[in-house]
Short mmCIF file of C-alpha atoms in Angstrom, two decimals:
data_model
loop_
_atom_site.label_atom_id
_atom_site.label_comp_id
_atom_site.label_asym_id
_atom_site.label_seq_id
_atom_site.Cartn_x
_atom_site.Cartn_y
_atom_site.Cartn_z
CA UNK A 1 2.48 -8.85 -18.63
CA UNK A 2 5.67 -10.39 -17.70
CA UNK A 3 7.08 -10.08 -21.25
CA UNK A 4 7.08 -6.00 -21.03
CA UNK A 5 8.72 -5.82 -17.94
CA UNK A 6 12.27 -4.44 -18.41
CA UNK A 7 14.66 -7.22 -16.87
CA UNK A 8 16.23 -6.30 -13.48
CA UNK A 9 13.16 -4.05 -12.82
CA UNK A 10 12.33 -3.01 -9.26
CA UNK A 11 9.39 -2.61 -7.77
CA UNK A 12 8.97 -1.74 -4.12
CA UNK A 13 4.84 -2.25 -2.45
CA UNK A 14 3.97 -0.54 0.51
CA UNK A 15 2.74 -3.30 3.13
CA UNK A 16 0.39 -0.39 4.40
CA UNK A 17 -2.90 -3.47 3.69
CA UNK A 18 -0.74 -5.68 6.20
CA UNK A 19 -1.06 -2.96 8.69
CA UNK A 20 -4.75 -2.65 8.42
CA UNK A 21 -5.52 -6.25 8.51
CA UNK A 22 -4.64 -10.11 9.54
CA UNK A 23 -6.14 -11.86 6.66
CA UNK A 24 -8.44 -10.16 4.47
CA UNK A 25 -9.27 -10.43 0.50
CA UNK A 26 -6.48 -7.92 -0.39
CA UNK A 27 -3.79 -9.10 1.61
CA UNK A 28 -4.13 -12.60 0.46
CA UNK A 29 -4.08 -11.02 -3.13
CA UNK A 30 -0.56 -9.51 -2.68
CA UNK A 31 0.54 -12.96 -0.68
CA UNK A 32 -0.50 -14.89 -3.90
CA UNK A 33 0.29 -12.07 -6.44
CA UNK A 34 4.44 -11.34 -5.36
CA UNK A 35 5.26 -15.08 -5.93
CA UNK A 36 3.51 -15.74 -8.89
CA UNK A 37 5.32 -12.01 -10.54
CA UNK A 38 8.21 -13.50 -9.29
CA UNK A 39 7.88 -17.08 -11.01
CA UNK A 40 6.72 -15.07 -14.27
CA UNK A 41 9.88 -13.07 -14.26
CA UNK A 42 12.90 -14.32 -12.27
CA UNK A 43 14.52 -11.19 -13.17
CA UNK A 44 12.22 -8.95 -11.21
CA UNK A 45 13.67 -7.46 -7.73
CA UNK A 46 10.47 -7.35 -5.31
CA UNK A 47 10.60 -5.19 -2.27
CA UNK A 48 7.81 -5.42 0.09
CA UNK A 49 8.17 -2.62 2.78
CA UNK A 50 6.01 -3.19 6.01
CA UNK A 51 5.90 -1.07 9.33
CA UNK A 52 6.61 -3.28 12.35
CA UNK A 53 3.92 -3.58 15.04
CA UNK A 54 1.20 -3.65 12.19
CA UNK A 55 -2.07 -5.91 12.90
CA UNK A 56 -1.62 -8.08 9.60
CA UNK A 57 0.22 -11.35 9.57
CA UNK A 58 2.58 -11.89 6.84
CA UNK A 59 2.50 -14.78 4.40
CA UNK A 60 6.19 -16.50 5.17
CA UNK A 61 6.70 -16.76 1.44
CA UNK A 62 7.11 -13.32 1.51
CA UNK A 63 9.70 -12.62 4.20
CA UNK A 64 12.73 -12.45 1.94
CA UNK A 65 10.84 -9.40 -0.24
CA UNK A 66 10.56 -7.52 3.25
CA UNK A 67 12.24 -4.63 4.07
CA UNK A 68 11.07 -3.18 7.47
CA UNK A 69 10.16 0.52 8.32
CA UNK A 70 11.87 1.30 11.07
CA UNK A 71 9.61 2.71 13.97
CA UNK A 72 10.10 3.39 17.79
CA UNK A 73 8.68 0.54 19.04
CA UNK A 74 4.88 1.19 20.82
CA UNK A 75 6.94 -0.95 23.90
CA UNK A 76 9.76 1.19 24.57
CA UNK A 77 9.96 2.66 28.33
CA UNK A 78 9.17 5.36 29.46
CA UNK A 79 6.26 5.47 26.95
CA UNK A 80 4.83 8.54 28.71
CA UNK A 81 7.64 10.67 27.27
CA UNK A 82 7.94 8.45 23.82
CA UNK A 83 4.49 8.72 22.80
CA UNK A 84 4.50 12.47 22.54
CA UNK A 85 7.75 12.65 20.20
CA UNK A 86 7.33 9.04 18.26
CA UNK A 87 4.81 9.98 15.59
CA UNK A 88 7.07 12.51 14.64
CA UNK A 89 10.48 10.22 14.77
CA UNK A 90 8.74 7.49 13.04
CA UNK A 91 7.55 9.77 10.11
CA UNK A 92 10.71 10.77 9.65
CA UNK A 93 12.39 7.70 9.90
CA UNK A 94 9.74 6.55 7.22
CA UNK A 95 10.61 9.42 4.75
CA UNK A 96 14.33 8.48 5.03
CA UNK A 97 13.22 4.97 4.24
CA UNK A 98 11.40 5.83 1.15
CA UNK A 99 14.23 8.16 -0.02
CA UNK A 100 16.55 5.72 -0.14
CA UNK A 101 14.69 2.71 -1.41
CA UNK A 102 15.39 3.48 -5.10
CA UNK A 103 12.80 1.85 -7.20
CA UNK A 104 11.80 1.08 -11.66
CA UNK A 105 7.94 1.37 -9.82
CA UNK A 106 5.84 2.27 -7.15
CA UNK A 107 3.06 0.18 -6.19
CA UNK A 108 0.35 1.33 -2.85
CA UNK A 109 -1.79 -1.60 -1.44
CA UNK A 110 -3.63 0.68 0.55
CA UNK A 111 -3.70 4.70 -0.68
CA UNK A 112 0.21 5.41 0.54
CA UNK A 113 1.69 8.74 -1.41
CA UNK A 114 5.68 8.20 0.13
CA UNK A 115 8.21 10.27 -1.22
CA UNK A 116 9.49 8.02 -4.08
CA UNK A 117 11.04 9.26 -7.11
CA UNK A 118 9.31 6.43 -9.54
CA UNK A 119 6.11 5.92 -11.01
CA UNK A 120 3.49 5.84 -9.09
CA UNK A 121 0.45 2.70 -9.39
CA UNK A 122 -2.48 2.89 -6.76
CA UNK A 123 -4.71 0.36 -6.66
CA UNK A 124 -8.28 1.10 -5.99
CA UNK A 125 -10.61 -1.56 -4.44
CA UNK A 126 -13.61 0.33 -3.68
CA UNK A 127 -14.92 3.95 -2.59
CA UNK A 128 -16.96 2.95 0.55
CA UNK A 129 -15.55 5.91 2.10
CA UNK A 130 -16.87 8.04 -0.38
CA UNK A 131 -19.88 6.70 -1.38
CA UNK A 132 -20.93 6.47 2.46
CA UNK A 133 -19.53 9.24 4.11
CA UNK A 134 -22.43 9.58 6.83
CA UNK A 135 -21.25 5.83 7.95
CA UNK A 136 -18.22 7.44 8.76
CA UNK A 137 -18.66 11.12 10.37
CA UNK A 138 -15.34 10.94 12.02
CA UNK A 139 -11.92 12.81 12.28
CA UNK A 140 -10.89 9.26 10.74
CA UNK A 141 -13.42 9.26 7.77
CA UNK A 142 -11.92 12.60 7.09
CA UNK A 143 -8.65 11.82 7.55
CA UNK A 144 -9.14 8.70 4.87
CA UNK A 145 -11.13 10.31 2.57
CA UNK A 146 -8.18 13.04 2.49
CA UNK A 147 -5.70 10.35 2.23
CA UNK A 148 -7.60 8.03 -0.63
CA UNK A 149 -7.90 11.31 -2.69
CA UNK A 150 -3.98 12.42 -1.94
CA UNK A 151 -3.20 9.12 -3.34
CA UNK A 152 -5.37 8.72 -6.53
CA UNK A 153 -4.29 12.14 -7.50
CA UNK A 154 -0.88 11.50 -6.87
CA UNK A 155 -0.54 8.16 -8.73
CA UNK A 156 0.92 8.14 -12.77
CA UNK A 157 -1.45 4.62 -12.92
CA UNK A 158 -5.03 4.14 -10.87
CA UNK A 159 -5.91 0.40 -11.15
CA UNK A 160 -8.87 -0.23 -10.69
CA UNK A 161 -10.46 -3.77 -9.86
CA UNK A 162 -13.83 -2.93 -11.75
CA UNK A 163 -15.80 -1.02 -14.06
CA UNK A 164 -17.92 0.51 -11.41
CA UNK A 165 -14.71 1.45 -8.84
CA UNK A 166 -13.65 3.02 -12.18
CA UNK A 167 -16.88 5.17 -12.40
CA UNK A 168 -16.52 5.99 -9.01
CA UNK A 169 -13.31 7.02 -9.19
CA UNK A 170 -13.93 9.24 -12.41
CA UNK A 171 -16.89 10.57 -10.79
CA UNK A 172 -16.03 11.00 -6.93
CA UNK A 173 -12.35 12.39 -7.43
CA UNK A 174 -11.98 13.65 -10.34
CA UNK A 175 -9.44 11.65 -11.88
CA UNK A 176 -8.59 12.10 -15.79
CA UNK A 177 -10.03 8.31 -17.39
CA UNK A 178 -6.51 7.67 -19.11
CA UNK A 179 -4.98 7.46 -15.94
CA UNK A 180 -7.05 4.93 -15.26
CA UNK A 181 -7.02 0.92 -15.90
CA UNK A 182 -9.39 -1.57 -15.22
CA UNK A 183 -7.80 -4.63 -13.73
CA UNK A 184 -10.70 -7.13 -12.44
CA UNK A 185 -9.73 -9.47 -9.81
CA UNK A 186 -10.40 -12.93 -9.38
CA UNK A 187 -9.63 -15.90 -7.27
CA UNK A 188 -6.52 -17.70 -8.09
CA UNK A 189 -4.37 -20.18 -6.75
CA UNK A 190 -0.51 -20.19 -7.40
CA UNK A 191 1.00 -23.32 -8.34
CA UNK A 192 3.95 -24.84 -6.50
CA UNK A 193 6.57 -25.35 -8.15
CA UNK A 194 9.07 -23.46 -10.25
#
């Protein structure tokens, strides 16, 4: 609640859901959820930090919370040569990013373990990957899987938006159940207005 927050706190969210999609269920939830924290507690700093070039639209109400990961641009000339050395660049330019974003809390849309020195919150939606690995028998199913685990593991705080992602998460990675909180989500509006 906005009552146990400590006044001044920061918390910095990956964008990483804003990468992975223009207008889905979660990234409407973070569009709705940063101005309502916000209006709750006027003394929280918010820092949203998205990767340019990412498929997702951003909400404009959250623009001033952005802080931009910077990246080598996909466009840059001659991309023959760039595309072999940019991965690497903009993973490092990432890490140096998340070093020096200091941050009260950590918060991953989308199963992000950046070196932060903060607790750690990782929100868990659902285990499709898990629970149907044959639907994805791919370098990329292994490579999320990986990365979903990495994160849970990682994270002082798995949130979970139901009892049965819970059970799945208890069950599927191994997670200890007090690290674990059950946060449903539901529809919501935020009001205009102060």
């Amino acid at each position: 609640s906005a009552g146990s927050c400590v006044e001044g706190m920061r918390i910095l969210i990956d964008g990483e859901i804003f990468s992975w999609q223009r207008a889905g269920g979660i990234s409407r939830m973070y569009c709705r959820l940063i101005p309502l924290l916000l209006r709750m507690d006027p003394t929280l700093e918010i820092v949203l930090a998205v990767k340019r070039g990412g498929i997702g639209q951003l909400d404009e109400a959250l623009l001033p919370y952005v802080a931009w990961i910077p990246q080598i641009p996909a466009s840059i000339r001659p991309w023959r040569f760039w595309r072999k050395i940019a991965p690497s660049i903009n993973r490092a330019l990432a890490s140096f990013f998340w070093k020096r974003n200091r941050a009260d809390l950590f918060v991953s849309t989308y199963y992000t373990t950046p070196p932060v020195d903060c607790p750690r919150i990782c929100v868990v939606y659902d285990m499709t990957f898990e629970l149907f690995p044959e639907s994805f028998e791919n370098k990329f199913g292994d490579q999320t899987r990986a990365q979903n685990k990495r994160a849970v593991r990682n994270a002082d705080c798995v949130i979970c938006i139901s009892e049965n992602t819970k059970r799945d998460v208890l069950r599927l990675l191994g997670v200890a159940e007090s690290k674990c909180r059950v946060v449903p989500l539901a529809g919501f509006d935020v009001p205009a207005g102060p």
